[in-house]
Coordinates of N, CA and C in Angstrom, one line a residue:
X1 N 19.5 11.9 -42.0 CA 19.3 13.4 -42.0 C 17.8 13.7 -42.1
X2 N 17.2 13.0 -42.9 CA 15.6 13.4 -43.3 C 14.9 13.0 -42.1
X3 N 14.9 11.7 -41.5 CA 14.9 11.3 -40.4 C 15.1 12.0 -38.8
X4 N 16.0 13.0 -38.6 CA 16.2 14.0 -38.0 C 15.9 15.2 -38.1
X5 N 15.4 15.6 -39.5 CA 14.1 16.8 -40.0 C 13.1 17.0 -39.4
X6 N 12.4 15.7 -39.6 CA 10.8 15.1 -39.3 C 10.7 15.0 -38.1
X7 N 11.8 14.2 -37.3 CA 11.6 14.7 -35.7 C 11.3 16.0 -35.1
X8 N 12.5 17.1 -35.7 CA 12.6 18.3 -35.4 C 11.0 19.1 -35.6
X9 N 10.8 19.0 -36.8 CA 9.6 19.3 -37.4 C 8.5 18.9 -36.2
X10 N 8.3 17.6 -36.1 CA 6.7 17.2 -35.2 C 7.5 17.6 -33.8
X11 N 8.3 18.1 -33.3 CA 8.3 18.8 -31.9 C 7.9 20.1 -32.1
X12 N 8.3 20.7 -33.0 CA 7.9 22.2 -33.4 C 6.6 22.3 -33.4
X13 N 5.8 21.6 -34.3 CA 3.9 21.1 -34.2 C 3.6 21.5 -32.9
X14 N 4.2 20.1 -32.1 CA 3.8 19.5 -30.6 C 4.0 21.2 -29.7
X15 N 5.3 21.4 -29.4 CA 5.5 23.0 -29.0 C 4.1 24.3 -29.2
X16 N 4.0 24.0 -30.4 CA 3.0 25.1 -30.7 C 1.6 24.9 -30.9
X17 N 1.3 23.7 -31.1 CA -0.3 23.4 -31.2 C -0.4 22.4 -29.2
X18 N 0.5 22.0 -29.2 CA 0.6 21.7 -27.7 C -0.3 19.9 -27.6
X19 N -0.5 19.0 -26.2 CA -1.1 18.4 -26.7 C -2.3 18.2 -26.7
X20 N -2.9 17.0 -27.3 CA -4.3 16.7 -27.8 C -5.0 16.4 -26.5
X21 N -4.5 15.5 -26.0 CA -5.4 15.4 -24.6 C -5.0 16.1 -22.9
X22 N -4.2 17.8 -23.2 CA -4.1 18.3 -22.1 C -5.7 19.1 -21.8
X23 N -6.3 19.2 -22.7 CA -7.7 19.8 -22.4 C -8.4 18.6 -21.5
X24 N -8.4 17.4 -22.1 CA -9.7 16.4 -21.3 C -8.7 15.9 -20.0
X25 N -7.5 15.9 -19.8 CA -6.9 15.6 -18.8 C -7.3 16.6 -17.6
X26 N -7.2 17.7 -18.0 CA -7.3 19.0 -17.1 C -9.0 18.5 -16.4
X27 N -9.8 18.6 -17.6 CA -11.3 18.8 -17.5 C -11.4 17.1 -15.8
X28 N -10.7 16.0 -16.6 CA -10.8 15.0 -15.4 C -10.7 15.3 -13.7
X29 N -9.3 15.9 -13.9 CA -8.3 16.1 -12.8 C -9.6 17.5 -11.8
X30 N -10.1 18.2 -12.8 CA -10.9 19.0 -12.4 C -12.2 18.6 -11.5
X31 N -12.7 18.0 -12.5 CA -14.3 17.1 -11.8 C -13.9 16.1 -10.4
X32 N -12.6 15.3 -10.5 CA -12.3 14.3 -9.2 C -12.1 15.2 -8.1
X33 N -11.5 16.7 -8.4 CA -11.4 17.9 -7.1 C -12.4 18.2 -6.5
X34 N -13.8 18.1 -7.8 CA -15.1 18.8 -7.2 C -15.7 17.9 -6.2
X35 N -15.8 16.3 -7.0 CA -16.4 15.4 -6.6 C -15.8 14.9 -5.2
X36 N -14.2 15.1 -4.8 CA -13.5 14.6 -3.4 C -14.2 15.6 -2.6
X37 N -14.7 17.3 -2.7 CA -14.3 18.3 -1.8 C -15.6 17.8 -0.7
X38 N -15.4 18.2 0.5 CA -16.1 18.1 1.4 C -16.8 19.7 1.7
X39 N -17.8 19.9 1.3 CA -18.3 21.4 1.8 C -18.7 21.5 3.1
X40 N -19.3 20.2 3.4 CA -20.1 20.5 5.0 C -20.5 19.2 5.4
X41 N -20.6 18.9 6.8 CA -20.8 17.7 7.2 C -21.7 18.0 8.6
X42 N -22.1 17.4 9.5 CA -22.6 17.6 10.1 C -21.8 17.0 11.7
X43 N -21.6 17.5 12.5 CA -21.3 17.3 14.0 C -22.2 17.3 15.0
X44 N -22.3 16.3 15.5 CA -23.7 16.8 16.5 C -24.8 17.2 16.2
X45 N -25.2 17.3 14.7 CA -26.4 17.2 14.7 C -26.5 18.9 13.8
X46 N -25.2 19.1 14.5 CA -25.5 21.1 13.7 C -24.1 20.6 12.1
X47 N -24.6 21.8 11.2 CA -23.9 21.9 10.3 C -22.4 22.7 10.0
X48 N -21.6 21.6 9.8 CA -20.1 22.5 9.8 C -19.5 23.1 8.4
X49 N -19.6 24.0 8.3 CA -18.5 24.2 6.6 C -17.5 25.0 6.9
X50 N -16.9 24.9 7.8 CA -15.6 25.9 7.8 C -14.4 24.5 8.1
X51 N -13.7 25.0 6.4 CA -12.7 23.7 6.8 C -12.0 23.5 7.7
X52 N -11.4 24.2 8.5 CA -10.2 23.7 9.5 C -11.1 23.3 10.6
X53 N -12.1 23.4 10.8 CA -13.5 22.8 11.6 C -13.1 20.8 11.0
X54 N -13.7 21.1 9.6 CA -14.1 19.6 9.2 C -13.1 18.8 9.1
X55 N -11.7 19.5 8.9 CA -10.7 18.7 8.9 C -10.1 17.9 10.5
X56 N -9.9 18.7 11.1 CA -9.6 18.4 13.1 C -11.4 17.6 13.0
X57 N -12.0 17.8 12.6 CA -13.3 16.6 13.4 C -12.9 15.4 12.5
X58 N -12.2 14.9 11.2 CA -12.0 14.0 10.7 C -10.8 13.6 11.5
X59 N -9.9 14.0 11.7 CA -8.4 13.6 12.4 C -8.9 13.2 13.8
X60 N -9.5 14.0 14.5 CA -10.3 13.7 16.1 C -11.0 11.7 15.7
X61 N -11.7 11.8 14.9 CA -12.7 10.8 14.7 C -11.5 9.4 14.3
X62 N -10.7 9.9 12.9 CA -10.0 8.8 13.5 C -8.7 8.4 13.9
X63 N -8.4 9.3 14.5 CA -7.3 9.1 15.7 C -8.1 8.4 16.6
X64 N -9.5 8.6 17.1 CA -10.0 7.8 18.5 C -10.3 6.3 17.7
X65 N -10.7 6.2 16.2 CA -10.9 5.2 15.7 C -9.8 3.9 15.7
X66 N -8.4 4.5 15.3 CA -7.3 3.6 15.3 C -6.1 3.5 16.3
X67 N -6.7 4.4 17.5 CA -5.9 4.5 18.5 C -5.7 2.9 18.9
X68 N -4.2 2.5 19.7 CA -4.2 1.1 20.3 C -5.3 1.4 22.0
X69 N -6.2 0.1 22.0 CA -6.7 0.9 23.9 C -5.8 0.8 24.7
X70 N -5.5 1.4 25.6 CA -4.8 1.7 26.6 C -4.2 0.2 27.2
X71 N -5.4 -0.4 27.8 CA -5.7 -1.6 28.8 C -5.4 -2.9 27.8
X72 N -4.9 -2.9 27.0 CA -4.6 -4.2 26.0 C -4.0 -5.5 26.9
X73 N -3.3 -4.8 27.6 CA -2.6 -6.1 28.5 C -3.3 -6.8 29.8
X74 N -3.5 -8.1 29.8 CA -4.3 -8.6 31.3 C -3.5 -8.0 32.5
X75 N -4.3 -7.7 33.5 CA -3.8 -7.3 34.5 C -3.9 -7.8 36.0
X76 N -2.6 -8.9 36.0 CA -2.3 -9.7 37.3 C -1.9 -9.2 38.2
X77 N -2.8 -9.9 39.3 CA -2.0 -9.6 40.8 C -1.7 -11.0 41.2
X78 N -0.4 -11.0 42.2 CA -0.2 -12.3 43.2 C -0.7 -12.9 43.9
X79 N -2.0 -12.4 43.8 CA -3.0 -13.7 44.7 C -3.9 -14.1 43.5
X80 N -3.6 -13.6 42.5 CA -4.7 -14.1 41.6 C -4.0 -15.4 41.1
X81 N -2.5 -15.7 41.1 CA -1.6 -17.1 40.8 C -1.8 -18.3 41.1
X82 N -1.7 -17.9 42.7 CA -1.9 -19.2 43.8 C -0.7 -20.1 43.3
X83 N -0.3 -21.1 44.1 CA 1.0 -21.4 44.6 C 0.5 -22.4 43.7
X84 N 1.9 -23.4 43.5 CA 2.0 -24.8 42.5 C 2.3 -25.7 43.5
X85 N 0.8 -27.0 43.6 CA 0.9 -27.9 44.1 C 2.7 -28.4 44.6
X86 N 3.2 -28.8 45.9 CA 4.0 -29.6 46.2 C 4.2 -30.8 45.5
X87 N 3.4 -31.3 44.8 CA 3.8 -32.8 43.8 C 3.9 -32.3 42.3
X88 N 3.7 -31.2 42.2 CA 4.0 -30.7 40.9 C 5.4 -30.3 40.6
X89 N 6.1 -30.0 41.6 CA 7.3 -29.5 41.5 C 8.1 -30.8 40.8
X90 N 8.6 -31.9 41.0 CA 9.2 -32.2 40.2 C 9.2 -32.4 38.6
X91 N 7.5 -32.2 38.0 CA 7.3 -32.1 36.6 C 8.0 -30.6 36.2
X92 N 8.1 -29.7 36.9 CA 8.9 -28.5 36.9 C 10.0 -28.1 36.5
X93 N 10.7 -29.8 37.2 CA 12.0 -29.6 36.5 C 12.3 -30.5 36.0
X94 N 11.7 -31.2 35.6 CA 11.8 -32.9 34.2 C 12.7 -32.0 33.2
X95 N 13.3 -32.8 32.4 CA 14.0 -32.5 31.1 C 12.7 -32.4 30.2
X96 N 12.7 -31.8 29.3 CA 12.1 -31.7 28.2 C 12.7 -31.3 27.1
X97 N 11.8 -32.3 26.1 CA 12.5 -31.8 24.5 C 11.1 -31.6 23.6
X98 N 11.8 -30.9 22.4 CA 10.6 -30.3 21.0 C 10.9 -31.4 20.0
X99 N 9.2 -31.9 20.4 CA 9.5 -32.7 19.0 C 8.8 -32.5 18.2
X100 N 9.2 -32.4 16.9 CA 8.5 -32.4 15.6 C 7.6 -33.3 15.2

């Protein structure tokens, strides 16, 4: 029962005096907003501060950054193969096995 007082009691405290470290948490969470924000950057040499500017020139830069290139795959033509030797043909069709 006393035990169940004392709890009741230090929530009633906590409720009303609130807690000890929501002041220095706030003040953190506040300074890492200032210190992330981006005011202005430069494009070409001129100065940008209008965010929906700085944001599309970040997404432009790296979308071209992490794009896959186009041309990743070699690109064969049929004369570039050339035919397989007449005495090669039967290594073509030898049995073969995987060995470890």
């Amino acid at each position: 029962m006393e035990e169940t007082e004392w709890r009741q009691r230090s929530r009633e405290l906590w409720l009303k005096e609130g807690d000890n470290n929501t002041k220095f948490v706030h003040k953190v969470a506040s300074q890492r907003r200032r210190s992330n924000h981006i005011g202005a950057i430069r494009v070409d040499g001129s100065p940008v501060v209008d965010p929906h500017i700085i944001e599309q020139t970040f997404v432009d830069y790296f979308t071209r950054a992490f794009r896959k290139p186009r041309h990743w795959q070699p690109e064969w033509r049929d004369e570039d193969l050339g035919r397989v030797p007449d005495h090669l043909w039967p290594s073509l069709e030898a049995p073969f096995s995987l060995r470890k």
